[in-house]
Amino acid sequence: MTDSASTGAAQTRRYEDILVVVIDHPPVNALSATVRRDLSDAIAQAQTDTRVRAILLLGAGKNFIAGADIREFGKPPQPPLLPDLCNQIEASAKPVVAALHGATLGGGLEIALAAHYRVALASAKLGLPEVNLGLLPGAGGTQRAPRLMGAQAALDLMLTGKHLPADAALASGLVDVLSSEEDPLDAGLAYTRELLALNAGPRRTRDAAEALADRPAQLAVVNAAAERVAATTRGLYSPAKIVDAVRAAIEQPFDEGLRIERALFLQCLDSPQRAALVHAFFAERETAKIPELKEARSRRLDRVGIIGGGTMGAGIAVAVLDAGLPVVMVEQDEAALARGRARVEQVYDLLVNKGRITADERAARLARYTGATSYDALGEADLIIEAVFEDMAVKQAVFAQLDRVAKPGAVLATNTSYLDVDRIAEATRGPADVLGLHFFSPANIMKLMEVVVGRHTAPDTVATGFELARRLRKIPVRAGVCDGFIGNRILAVHRQAADMMMEDGASPYDIDAAVRAFGYPMGPYQMADLAGGDIGWATRKRRAATRDPALRYVQIPDRLCERGWFGQKTGRGFYLYPDGARQGTPDPEVLAIIDEERRRAGITPRPFTQDDILRRYLAAMVNEAANVLHQGIALRPSDIDVVFLSGYGFPRHRGGPMHYADTVGLPSILADIRNYAQEDPAFWKPSPLLVQLAESGRTFGSLNAA
């Protein structure tokens, strides 16, 4: 090194004739205005420094550049704008090399694409994930990536938002070489010196032509992508704009393509979908801000016990094994234990067959698994998760046994979906150690976990639940104790609204179609068939003794269950599933049963438009969500949004039920509820919180900052 370093977010150091520019903006080198300004200044100064023959860009710490600075979201942009910075880098009269390691995402990858050469370390992960925020790459990414990779690979990168590992990036043409070095400085200097030895000058991505040379073939790829996006993205805005931008990369000169990209980017920026997706992004990060974590830290969490080897218990076991923790599974006898282990092995066999993990990785994970038929095997577990049948007496019996064998300080968790965690805790002498961990099925895949805090649950017990979620890479949401907690409590109410519409004249197939048109992957009756009608039936029977007699009870689902029609697993439910089909078809016999139930109830069916269905369905959801918030079951509106986005299929581009309600307008939703109350005042009772907010001109969003 022959020069001293400058200070700032982009630090410069000269190594003989190479100017090294290090982006140093902890924690992830996000592209803040300061980073952009300092990087622009460094590039400009290098142009006039006669000692500098080449410029090397790299990131300090674990990443190159992880993307935009989320702290600047929603604020007026500060110069230099990222497109201008990328153009400045590309226009450099001296060759610019980017040495990539760790996260090279979004604007970070656009910076790298504007450089003239790219070397990647094995740790590099490259991606353009803007679609996840309702945007498209707006600093030349849609124009430069296709020129290096071709339209197909570039569209795959941008439409999925997935990350490419270094070797795949090399194969695609996105980077030039892989380095075996562990330090990006060593890798970058070595590659830059090779280029200088060859007298390599600037090689601008804008001039790359080979990947798009076969214009008809590339346009055919874009046309196919446009058709696929229209058919599969369920109303999403930015994917179609990404396709349009890539089309411009093929059809237009580079500068015109940049102009089109910028116009499309600004259209996305102004879209309500972008605001909803950004809300979802921040909402997921807010869930970990809970009062208990301000006063306590997680207990030790090295060994996990699981009671029950059914579908849920096995899924939880896989999730824990994947996190690197040893698992002891306890079942009632050897036969049940063997079935539990077989379920765990089946998950890993499928992953191996799909190429997701290697046989060695499968073996390593299963090596952390042990099984037992005695509770005594749980004596060393730091956390024990009960995942047995959803019955209070059964769960209390399990916890009485756990109270006998668990070591002092062990956390005892129930995976109940509905039941009272406080009553379960009463079966132990230490209710402070008990909480609910409501996993969603399949537990090794679904990201959501409700952490249910009982009346006596200790803060460090809660902290341990959140630490488990972090290790399992799940999104934890704190919930209070009530029947169904946050998600299932609200679900029961808007499913009741759907059932009433079904009895009043809308077919289950019309209701499902309306909910899918809103953006859900499936409607409530498709979901009921997938989950199993017997699950809901058992819950309804459990609640029968305490059901409010003033509330209307629709018996249609019970009629199907009485026939043994539980959904996919029995070949029929609300839909028919011939020969084990996964996709159901409407069942005329179900419609006949519905007609008979309408006659029994003395109901004359009336028509429902798609708008009628959605307004009732969503009003019921929002109203009960407001009750959940009002009663302190959820800490904040955005937590409810996260529950529904991560666990119940609510369309992410609508931001969750609370955010969506704010966009519709709370006075409008309240007016609908009051209108519906004229026909059924027992069910349609406006939430006090909804009334308060609507009549004072406030939003649910105003409570998130509280």
XYZ file of C-alpha atoms in Angstrom:
706
model
C 0.000 0.000 0.000
C 1.406 3.388 -0.930
C -1.273 5.843 0.240
C -3.044 6.579 3.493
C -6.742 5.807 3.709
C -9.514 8.381 3.587
C -12.347 8.231 6.067
C -16.055 7.991 5.363
C -18.575 5.464 4.116
C -16.428 4.762 1.033
C -12.780 4.694 2.105
C -9.988 4.932 -0.480
C -6.549 3.340 -0.307
C -4.049 3.183 -3.144
C -2.143 -0.061 -3.694
C 0.514 1.049 -6.206
C -1.528 1.854 -9.325
C -4.844 0.418 -8.066
C -7.255 2.611 -6.120
C -9.179 0.419 -3.675
C -12.565 1.843 -2.617
C -13.992 0.081 0.457
C -17.700 0.557 1.187
C -17.874 0.632 4.977
C -21.394 1.286 6.248
C -22.327 -1.184 9.017
C -24.114 -3.428 9.483
C -24.614 -4.550 5.853
C -23.102 -1.778 3.695
C -26.518 -0.540 2.594
C -26.530 2.136 -0.097
C -27.310 5.192 1.983
C -27.016 8.712 0.571
C -23.655 9.026 2.361
C -22.356 5.834 0.728
C -23.490 7.011 -2.696
C -21.911 10.422 -2.265
C -18.593 9.094 -0.968
C -18.434 6.447 -3.692
C -19.183 9.045 -6.375
C -16.448 11.320 -5.033
C -13.928 8.457 -5.034
C -14.710 7.527 -8.656
C -14.451 11.167 -9.737
C -11.118 11.724 -7.984
C -9.649 8.575 -9.524
C -10.270 9.946 -13.022
C -7.753 12.780 -12.522
C -5.177 10.919 -10.416
C -2.375 9.997 -12.839
C -1.038 7.410 -10.382
C -4.234 5.334 -10.655
C -4.644 2.885 -13.549
C -7.622 0.907 -12.183
C -10.304 1.111 -9.492
C -11.284 -1.816 -7.236
C -14.627 -1.751 -5.367
C -15.219 -3.988 -2.354
C -17.212 -4.091 0.867
C -15.992 -4.114 4.441
C -17.257 -6.785 6.817
C -19.360 -9.705 5.629
C -20.987 -8.164 2.536
C -20.282 -6.255 -0.654
C -23.466 -4.144 -0.625
C -26.718 -5.668 0.680
C -29.001 -3.242 -1.151
C -30.869 -0.039 -0.390
C -30.790 1.504 3.071
C -34.163 0.656 4.630
C -33.780 3.643 6.940
C -34.342 5.873 3.897
C -37.547 4.166 2.717
C -40.330 6.686 2.258
C -38.029 9.703 2.476
C -37.242 12.107 -0.390
C -34.248 10.778 -2.364
C -30.930 12.547 -1.817
C -28.324 13.004 -4.569
C -26.505 11.366 -6.096
C -29.295 9.064 -7.235
C -28.269 5.458 -7.699
C -28.884 5.426 -11.493
C -26.551 8.408 -11.860
C -23.893 6.735 -9.713
C -24.078 3.517 -11.760
C -23.752 5.485 -14.990
C -20.773 7.352 -13.549
C -19.051 4.071 -12.635
C -19.699 2.605 -16.066
C -18.418 5.753 -17.781
C -15.093 5.651 -15.921
C -12.122 6.034 -18.259
C -10.190 3.654 -16.026
C -11.254 0.018 -15.569
C -13.471 -0.606 -12.538
C -13.427 -4.053 -10.899
C -15.963 -5.199 -8.291
C -14.860 -7.893 -5.805
C -18.024 -9.525 -4.503
C -18.528 -11.419 -1.263
C -21.512 -12.032 0.963
C -24.717 -10.202 0.099
C -24.563 -8.443 -3.276
C -28.204 -7.557 -3.624
C -30.489 -5.016 -5.239
C -28.664 -1.743 -5.731
C -25.470 -3.480 -4.649
C -25.669 -5.796 -7.623
C -26.560 -2.870 -9.875
C -23.316 -1.182 -8.751
C -21.450 -4.400 -9.604
C -23.133 -4.623 -13.018
C -22.040 -1.063 -13.772
C -18.423 -2.028 -13.011
C -16.398 -3.282 -15.952
C -15.302 -6.599 -14.410
C -16.557 -8.783 -11.552
C -14.742 -11.327 -9.396
C -16.719 -13.305 -6.826
C -15.716 -15.175 -3.698
C -17.432 -18.423 -2.792
C -19.493 -16.610 -0.152
C -21.114 -14.239 -2.646
C -24.903 -14.239 -3.019
C -26.183 -12.164 -5.927
C -29.769 -11.063 -6.384
C -32.221 -8.422 -7.557
C -35.050 -8.883 -5.023
C -36.875 -5.587 -5.642
C -40.007 -7.469 -6.718
C -40.499 -8.410 -3.041
C -41.060 -4.715 -2.299
C -43.301 -4.078 -5.293
C -40.477 -2.493 -7.278
C -38.094 -3.294 -10.117
C -34.336 -2.702 -10.302
C -34.268 1.006 -11.075
C -30.565 1.760 -11.574
C -29.948 -0.098 -14.806
C -30.408 -3.628 -13.482
C -33.161 -4.483 -15.959
C -30.923 -3.298 -18.819
C -27.506 -4.576 -17.770
C -28.437 -8.011 -16.385
C -30.024 -9.216 -19.670
C -26.957 -8.024 -21.594
C -24.811 -10.338 -19.470
C -27.158 -13.286 -18.787
C -29.761 -13.231 -21.541
C -33.443 -12.519 -21.021
C -34.422 -15.858 -19.466
C -31.850 -15.889 -16.660
C -32.321 -12.173 -15.976
C -36.101 -12.532 -15.764
C -35.754 -15.530 -13.439
C -33.477 -13.491 -11.197
C -35.781 -10.467 -11.061
C -39.201 -12.145 -11.006
C -38.357 -14.599 -8.226
C -36.171 -12.287 -6.145
C -34.023 -15.320 -5.336
C -30.288 -15.188 -4.686
C -27.718 -16.792 -6.982
C -24.725 -18.473 -5.351
C -21.313 -17.562 -6.766
C -20.916 -20.630 -8.970
C -24.344 -20.125 -10.559
C -23.559 -16.439 -11.114
C -20.374 -17.453 -12.947
C -22.216 -19.964 -15.114
C -24.856 -17.367 -16.013
C -22.314 -14.748 -17.089
C -23.118 -12.382 -14.232
C -19.545 -12.567 -12.908
C -16.294 -13.127 -14.786
C -14.236 -15.279 -12.424
C -14.448 -17.066 -9.088
C -11.649 -16.666 -6.589
C -10.532 -19.204 -4.026
C -9.328 -16.381 -1.788
C -11.145 -15.753 1.485
C -10.417 -12.017 1.552
C -12.126 -9.865 -1.101
C -9.153 -7.476 -1.080
C -6.721 -10.260 -1.978
C -9.092 -11.616 -4.630
C -9.763 -8.180 -6.102
C -6.139 -7.089 -6.213
C -5.024 -10.340 -7.838
C -7.685 -10.145 -10.550
C -7.154 -6.429 -11.177
C -3.395 -6.959 -11.590
C -4.094 -9.728 -14.111
C -6.272 -7.323 -16.099
C -3.675 -4.567 -15.998
C -0.996 -6.991 -17.163
C -3.196 -7.633 -20.193
C -3.680 -3.877 -20.705
C -7.422 -4.409 -20.273
C -9.355 -1.179 -20.424
C -12.970 -0.405 -19.537
C -15.449 -3.026 -20.755
C -18.865 -1.476 -20.412
C -21.864 -3.709 -19.780
C -24.034 -1.374 -21.856
C -22.037 -2.485 -24.910
C -22.334 -6.252 -24.240
C -24.212 -7.773 -27.168
C -23.697 -11.535 -27.261
C -26.362 -12.604 -24.729
C -29.088 -10.728 -26.631
C -27.741 -11.352 -30.151
C -30.596 -13.683 -31.174
C -33.284 -11.043 -30.906
C -36.284 -13.155 -32.023
C -35.396 -15.886 -29.502
C -34.966 -13.339 -26.702
C -38.287 -11.675 -27.529
C -39.960 -15.092 -27.498
C -38.641 -15.567 -23.941
C -40.065 -12.187 -22.928
C -43.447 -12.924 -24.517
C -43.653 -16.261 -22.713
C -42.740 -14.546 -19.440
C -45.453 -11.940 -19.987
C -48.076 -14.671 -20.442
C -46.811 -16.557 -17.379
C -46.828 -13.434 -15.209
C -50.363 -12.549 -16.293
C -51.556 -16.039 -15.411
C -49.747 -16.604 -12.121
C -49.034 -13.406 -10.201
C -52.643 -12.763 -9.082
C -52.820 -9.042 -9.648
C -49.260 -8.131 -8.689
C -48.116 -4.919 -10.350
C -44.315 -4.947 -10.549
C -43.698 -8.340 -12.272
C -45.345 -7.159 -15.488
C -43.298 -3.956 -15.349
C -40.108 -6.018 -14.978
C -41.029 -7.923 -18.138
C -41.690 -4.628 -19.959
C -38.281 -3.305 -18.886
C -36.469 -6.420 -20.133
C -38.346 -6.125 -23.425
C -36.926 -2.596 -23.704
C -33.414 -3.981 -23.134
C -33.868 -6.122 -26.260
C -35.736 -3.684 -28.471
C -34.231 -0.308 -27.566
C -30.797 1.323 -27.440
C -29.290 1.303 -23.960
C -30.044 4.935 -23.063
C -33.670 4.606 -24.184
C -33.926 1.381 -22.176
C -32.691 3.245 -19.095
C -35.320 5.935 -19.663
C -38.081 3.310 -19.936
C -36.776 1.488 -16.863
C -36.859 4.715 -14.846
C -40.424 5.501 -15.909
C -41.566 1.989 -14.986
C -39.693 2.190 -11.668
C -41.472 5.428 -10.756
C -44.831 3.856 -11.636
C -44.061 1.007 -9.227
C -42.883 3.473 -6.590
C -46.285 5.200 -6.686
C -48.253 1.939 -6.550
C -50.313 1.081 -3.438
C -48.801 -2.406 -3.726
C -45.329 -1.020 -3.130
C -46.553 0.733 0.054
C -48.186 -2.503 1.229
C -45.092 -4.610 0.547
C -42.836 -2.126 2.320
C -45.278 -2.163 5.253
C -45.046 -5.966 5.339
C -41.247 -5.773 5.222
C -41.066 -3.499 8.258
C -43.921 -5.249 10.094
C -41.967 -8.515 10.151
C -39.029 -6.724 11.766
C -41.256 -5.121 14.395
C -42.599 -8.400 15.796
C -39.464 -8.954 17.895
C -40.011 -5.678 19.752
C -41.811 -7.009 22.819
C -41.739 -5.836 26.444
C -40.242 -9.088 27.772
C -37.077 -8.705 25.685
C -36.392 -5.370 27.366
C -36.102 -7.056 30.769
C -34.918 -10.606 30.127
C -32.682 -12.761 27.977
C -33.240 -16.263 26.654
C -32.530 -19.209 28.876
C -30.080 -21.872 27.740
C -31.262 -23.550 24.552
C -29.039 -26.471 23.557
C -31.355 -29.507 23.609
C -35.006 -29.827 22.602
C -37.577 -32.466 23.503
C -40.749 -33.097 21.498
C -43.802 -35.003 22.723
C -45.644 -36.592 19.814
C -44.493 -37.871 16.449
C -47.553 -37.057 14.366
C -47.521 -34.714 11.396
C -47.022 -31.642 13.568
C -44.505 -33.209 15.957
C -42.432 -34.567 13.075
C -42.504 -31.197 11.293
C -41.330 -29.423 14.450
C -38.577 -32.029 14.844
C -37.349 -31.365 11.298
C -37.358 -27.597 11.905
C -35.309 -28.020 15.087
C -32.887 -30.514 13.511
C -32.404 -28.141 10.576
C -31.372 -25.470 13.083
C -28.556 -27.694 14.332
C -30.140 -28.622 17.661
C -30.422 -32.200 18.971
C -33.946 -33.558 19.394
C -35.418 -36.209 21.665
C -38.852 -37.351 20.469
C -41.120 -39.171 22.921
C -44.081 -41.308 21.849
C -46.387 -43.627 23.751
C -45.032 -46.892 22.331
C -42.437 -48.269 19.930
C -44.871 -48.491 17.008
C -45.876 -44.832 17.319
C -42.236 -43.850 17.740
C -41.296 -45.714 14.564
C -44.043 -43.879 12.667
C -42.756 -40.562 14.010
C -39.207 -41.268 12.902
C -40.474 -42.430 9.513
C -42.244 -39.090 9.050
C -39.023 -37.221 9.821
C -37.041 -39.445 7.448
C -39.671 -39.003 4.736
C -39.183 -35.214 4.794
C -35.418 -35.604 4.413
C -35.741 -38.283 1.727
C -37.878 -35.900 -0.294
C -35.318 -33.106 0.135
C -32.521 -35.391 -1.021
C -34.549 -36.519 -4.044
C -35.185 -32.892 -4.996
C -31.505 -32.038 -4.634
C -32.170 -29.582 -1.779
C -29.766 -31.381 0.586
C -27.143 -34.100 0.160
C -27.291 -37.595 1.584
C -24.507 -36.616 3.971
C -26.534 -33.626 5.211
C -29.527 -35.916 5.730
C -27.385 -38.297 7.765
C -25.925 -35.457 9.847
C -29.368 -34.124 10.747
C -30.783 -37.530 11.607
C -27.732 -38.186 13.780
C -29.049 -35.435 16.085
C -32.378 -37.278 16.457
C -33.148 -39.813 19.191
C -36.439 -41.421 20.135
C -37.836 -42.740 23.410
C -41.027 -44.109 24.912
C -40.382 -42.737 28.400
C -40.693 -39.155 29.586
C -37.520 -39.721 31.589
C -35.548 -39.266 28.341
C -36.434 -35.553 28.503
C -34.516 -34.905 31.701
C -31.719 -32.957 29.989
C -33.874 -30.968 27.557
C -33.738 -27.180 27.843
C -37.034 -26.774 25.981
C -39.804 -29.362 25.659
C -42.543 -28.908 23.066
C -45.792 -30.847 23.459
C -47.473 -31.662 20.127
C -50.217 -34.161 21.017
C -53.941 -34.293 20.245
C -55.862 -31.018 20.704
C -57.651 -32.016 23.897
C -57.328 -30.195 27.223
C -57.341 -33.311 29.416
C -54.687 -35.002 27.268
C -52.449 -31.944 27.306
C -52.827 -31.453 31.057
C -51.831 -35.085 31.627
C -48.720 -34.564 29.480
C -47.711 -31.443 31.397
C -48.177 -33.197 34.718
C -45.642 -35.765 33.500
C -43.303 -33.051 32.240
C -43.458 -31.351 35.613
C -42.108 -34.582 37.089
C -39.181 -35.141 34.704
C -38.103 -31.715 33.420
C -34.968 -30.234 34.931
C -35.223 -26.938 36.850
C -35.410 -24.018 34.442
C -36.554 -26.053 31.450
C -39.135 -24.261 29.313
C -42.342 -26.218 28.719
C -44.231 -25.302 25.554
C -47.583 -26.413 24.194
C -48.227 -26.408 20.474
C -51.954 -25.889 20.936
C -53.870 -24.027 18.229
C -56.803 -22.916 20.398
C -56.628 -24.135 23.994
C -56.105 -22.090 27.146
C -52.380 -22.017 27.903
C -53.075 -20.919 31.489
C -55.184 -24.036 32.180
C -52.452 -26.228 30.692
C -49.879 -24.485 32.915
C -51.998 -25.268 35.984
C -50.971 -28.898 35.585
C -47.432 -27.905 36.613
C -45.877 -26.483 39.754
C -44.026 -23.865 37.692
C -46.436 -21.981 35.388
C -43.730 -19.328 34.898
C -41.891 -21.901 32.744
C -44.906 -22.554 30.474
C -45.839 -20.834 27.209
C -47.520 -21.625 23.928
C -45.551 -22.118 20.722
C -48.173 -22.357 17.989
C -46.442 -23.747 14.905
C -48.236 -23.760 11.576
C -48.366 -26.840 9.390
C -46.139 -27.976 7.785
C -44.014 -26.830 10.711
C -40.694 -27.235 8.903
C -41.850 -24.909 6.098
C -44.305 -22.328 7.458
C -42.529 -19.213 8.746
C -45.053 -18.055 11.344
C -44.935 -18.997 15.035
C -47.323 -17.495 17.586
C -45.584 -17.202 20.966
C -48.451 -17.355 23.450
C -47.769 -15.640 26.768
C -49.765 -16.899 29.724
C -50.782 -15.053 32.869
C -47.767 -16.373 34.782
C -45.255 -16.876 31.941
C -41.874 -15.443 32.968
C -40.133 -12.878 30.727
C -37.107 -15.152 30.191
C -39.475 -17.954 29.172
C -40.920 -15.644 26.504
C -37.401 -14.617 25.460
C -36.545 -18.307 25.007
C -39.530 -18.760 22.697
C -38.347 -15.847 20.578
C -34.789 -17.202 20.564
C -36.078 -20.556 19.294
C -37.933 -18.743 16.511
C -34.741 -16.906 15.569
C -32.758 -20.143 15.361
C -35.519 -21.815 13.363
C -35.634 -18.755 11.038
C -39.293 -18.248 11.813
C -41.247 -15.052 12.340
C -42.446 -14.930 15.963
C -45.541 -12.960 16.932
C -46.416 -12.432 20.595
C -50.005 -13.407 21.442
C -52.082 -13.335 24.588
C -54.310 -16.149 25.832
C -57.766 -16.548 24.302
C -59.527 -19.212 22.267
C -57.523 -19.356 19.022
C -55.009 -16.634 19.985
C -54.606 -14.146 17.118
C -54.898 -16.048 13.853
C -57.352 -18.840 14.576
C -59.618 -16.587 16.641
C -60.003 -14.169 13.724
C -60.206 -17.022 11.221
C -63.181 -18.530 13.079
C -65.114 -15.283 12.719
C -64.533 -14.610 9.029
C -65.153 -18.287 8.285
C -68.472 -17.867 10.141
C -69.239 -14.901 7.885
C -68.494 -17.123 4.867
C -70.752 -19.888 6.212
C -73.608 -17.433 6.683
C -73.211 -16.184 3.121
C -73.191 -19.805 1.940
C -76.455 -20.517 3.737
C -77.930 -17.226 2.496
C -77.305 -17.977 -1.176
C -73.634 -17.904 -2.195
C -72.146 -21.269 -3.147
C -68.879 -22.288 -1.459
C -67.331 -22.244 -4.924
C -68.398 -18.614 -5.501
C -66.942 -17.644 -2.124
C -63.650 -19.403 -2.828
C -63.434 -17.769 -6.262
C -63.990 -14.297 -4.780
C -61.326 -14.819 -2.111
C -58.847 -16.089 -4.720
C -59.597 -13.076 -6.917
C -58.638 -10.868 -3.956
C -55.232 -12.559 -4.003
C -55.426 -15.521 -1.621
C -53.891 -18.741 -2.962
C -57.086 -20.585 -2.016
C -60.501 -19.877 -0.556
C -61.839 -20.867 2.893
C -63.508 -24.064 1.711
C -60.483 -25.217 -0.232
C -58.450 -24.528 2.902
C -60.912 -26.454 5.067
C -60.611 -29.456 2.762
C -56.823 -29.224 2.859
C -56.637 -28.975 6.667
C -59.302 -31.634 7.212
C -62.928 -30.930 8.023
C -62.726 -33.074 11.148
C -60.361 -30.524 12.738
C -62.910 -27.733 12.599
C -65.703 -30.146 13.547
C -63.874 -31.130 16.746
C -63.455 -27.447 17.626
C -67.127 -26.711 17.009
C -68.174 -29.626 19.212
C -65.792 -28.456 21.948
C -67.318 -24.985 21.841
C -70.935 -26.171 21.661
C -71.570 -25.947 25.403
C -70.416 -22.338 25.604
C -71.779 -21.096 22.271
C -73.833 -17.920 22.527
C -77.417 -18.976 21.713
C -78.009 -15.571 20.132
C -75.375 -16.288 17.492
C -76.479 -17.971 14.294
C -75.009 -21.432 13.785
C -74.672 -22.779 10.236
C -74.842 -26.576 10.213
C -73.772 -27.228 6.613
C -70.136 -28.151 7.493
C -71.439 -30.567 10.166
C -73.646 -32.338 7.594
C -70.547 -33.039 5.458
C -68.532 -34.262 8.447
C -71.366 -36.573 9.532
C -70.950 -38.293 6.163
C -67.205 -38.691 6.732
C -66.392 -36.099 4.074
C -63.349 -34.487 5.648
C -61.666 -33.124 2.525
C -58.642 -34.262 0.557
C -57.700 -37.081 2.925
C -61.091 -38.761 2.449
C -61.483 -37.949 -1.251
C -64.303 -35.476 -0.756
C -65.303 -32.541 1.416
C -66.731 -29.365 -0.053
C -64.997 -30.524 -3.239
C -64.488 -33.913 -4.888
C -60.936 -35.316 -5.088
C -61.190 -38.360 -7.386
C -58.243 -40.775 -7.427
C -56.315 -38.768 -4.844
C -56.398 -35.544 -6.876
C -54.905 -32.473 -5.169
C -57.167 -30.071 -7.060
C -60.829 -30.380 -6.109
C -63.840 -30.174 -8.398
C -67.290 -28.851 -7.366
C -69.637 -31.475 -5.957
C -73.350 -31.372 -6.946
C -74.212 -33.401 -3.837
C -72.730 -30.684 -1.626
C -74.908 -28.098 -3.359
C -77.929 -30.339 -2.744
C -77.058 -30.582 0.961
C -76.759 -26.794 1.104
C -80.182 -26.393 -0.533
C -81.693 -28.812 2.001
C -80.110 -26.911 4.906
C -81.486 -23.631 3.560
C -84.975 -25.158 3.492
C -84.554 -26.519 7.019
C -83.490 -23.078 8.254
C -86.307 -21.341 6.366
C -83.913 -19.263 4.270
C -84.767 -18.041 0.780
C -81.429 -17.836 -1.072
C -80.381 -14.502 -2.567
C -77.573 -13.642 -4.999
C -74.166 -12.351 -3.870
C -71.796 -10.531 -6.173
C -68.039 -10.952 -5.813
C -67.912 -7.510 -4.221
C -70.665 -8.476 -1.746
C -68.707 -11.564 -0.716
C -65.408 -9.779 -0.239
C -66.846 -6.845 1.693
C -68.536 -9.135 4.223
C -65.615 -11.533 4.458
C -63.056 -8.782 5.041
C -65.287 -6.693 7.300
C -65.701 -9.680 9.621
C -61.924 -10.238 9.570
C -61.051 -6.606 10.291
C -63.715 -6.228 13.000
C -62.513 -9.260 14.948
C -58.904 -8.211 14.450
C -59.818 -4.876 16.045
C -61.299 -6.782 19.004
C -58.110 -8.836 19.337
C -56.101 -5.620 19.412
C -58.527 -3.863 21.756
C -58.298 -6.735 24.247
C -54.490 -6.800 24.200
C -54.212 -10.245 22.608
C -51.972 -8.661 19.944
C -49.499 -5.893 20.743
C -49.919 -3.847 17.567
C -51.905 -3.856 14.289
C -48.821 -4.756 12.248
C -48.421 -7.976 14.285
C -51.886 -9.042 13.138
C -50.871 -8.245 9.567
C -47.797 -10.476 9.925
C -49.889 -13.348 11.294
C -52.183 -13.242 8.285
C -49.437 -12.677 5.724
C -47.206 -15.470 7.054
C -49.740 -18.018 8.272
C -53.060 -17.588 6.487
C -52.303 -16.652 2.873
C -53.452 -13.031 3.006
C -52.047 -11.459 -0.193
C -48.762 -9.788 0.662
C -49.238 -7.014 -1.878
C -52.236 -5.844 0.184
C -50.144 -5.541 3.348
C -52.329 -7.543 5.751
C -55.906 -6.986 6.979
C -55.146 -3.942 9.152
C -53.096 -2.160 6.493
C -55.745 -3.041 3.903
C -58.492 -1.648 6.145
C -56.594 1.640 6.365
C -56.356 1.830 2.561
C -60.095 1.171 2.170
C -60.920 3.607 4.971
C -62.120 2.647 8.441
C -65.320 4.727 8.143
C -66.262 2.709 5.063
C -65.727 -0.619 6.830
C -67.614 0.559 9.911
C -70.523 1.668 7.706
C -70.663 -1.806 6.125
C -70.699 -3.491 9.548
C -73.500 -1.243 10.792
C -75.453 -1.999 7.631
C -74.999 -5.768 8.064
C -76.013 -5.432 11.742
C -79.533 -4.500 10.656
C -80.053 -8.124 9.563
C -77.899 -9.831 12.247
C -77.019 -7.596 15.220
C -75.653 -10.495 17.292
C -72.836 -11.283 14.840
C -72.152 -7.843 13.396
C -71.188 -5.917 16.533
C -68.741 -3.128 15.686
C -65.523 -3.359 17.660
C -65.163 -0.477 20.125
C -61.660 0.164 18.787
C -62.878 0.308 15.183
C -65.606 2.771 16.170
C -63.136 4.915 18.117
C -60.600 5.072 15.282
C -63.123 5.586 12.475
C -65.008 8.348 14.266
C -61.814 10.192 15.273
C -60.290 10.032 11.781
C -57.406 7.806 12.868
C -56.050 4.598 11.323
C -54.786 1.257 12.600
C -51.382 2.351 11.307
C -51.365 5.197 13.826
C -51.235 2.575 16.599
C -48.133 0.857 15.236
C -45.883 3.691 16.342
C -47.407 3.778 19.832
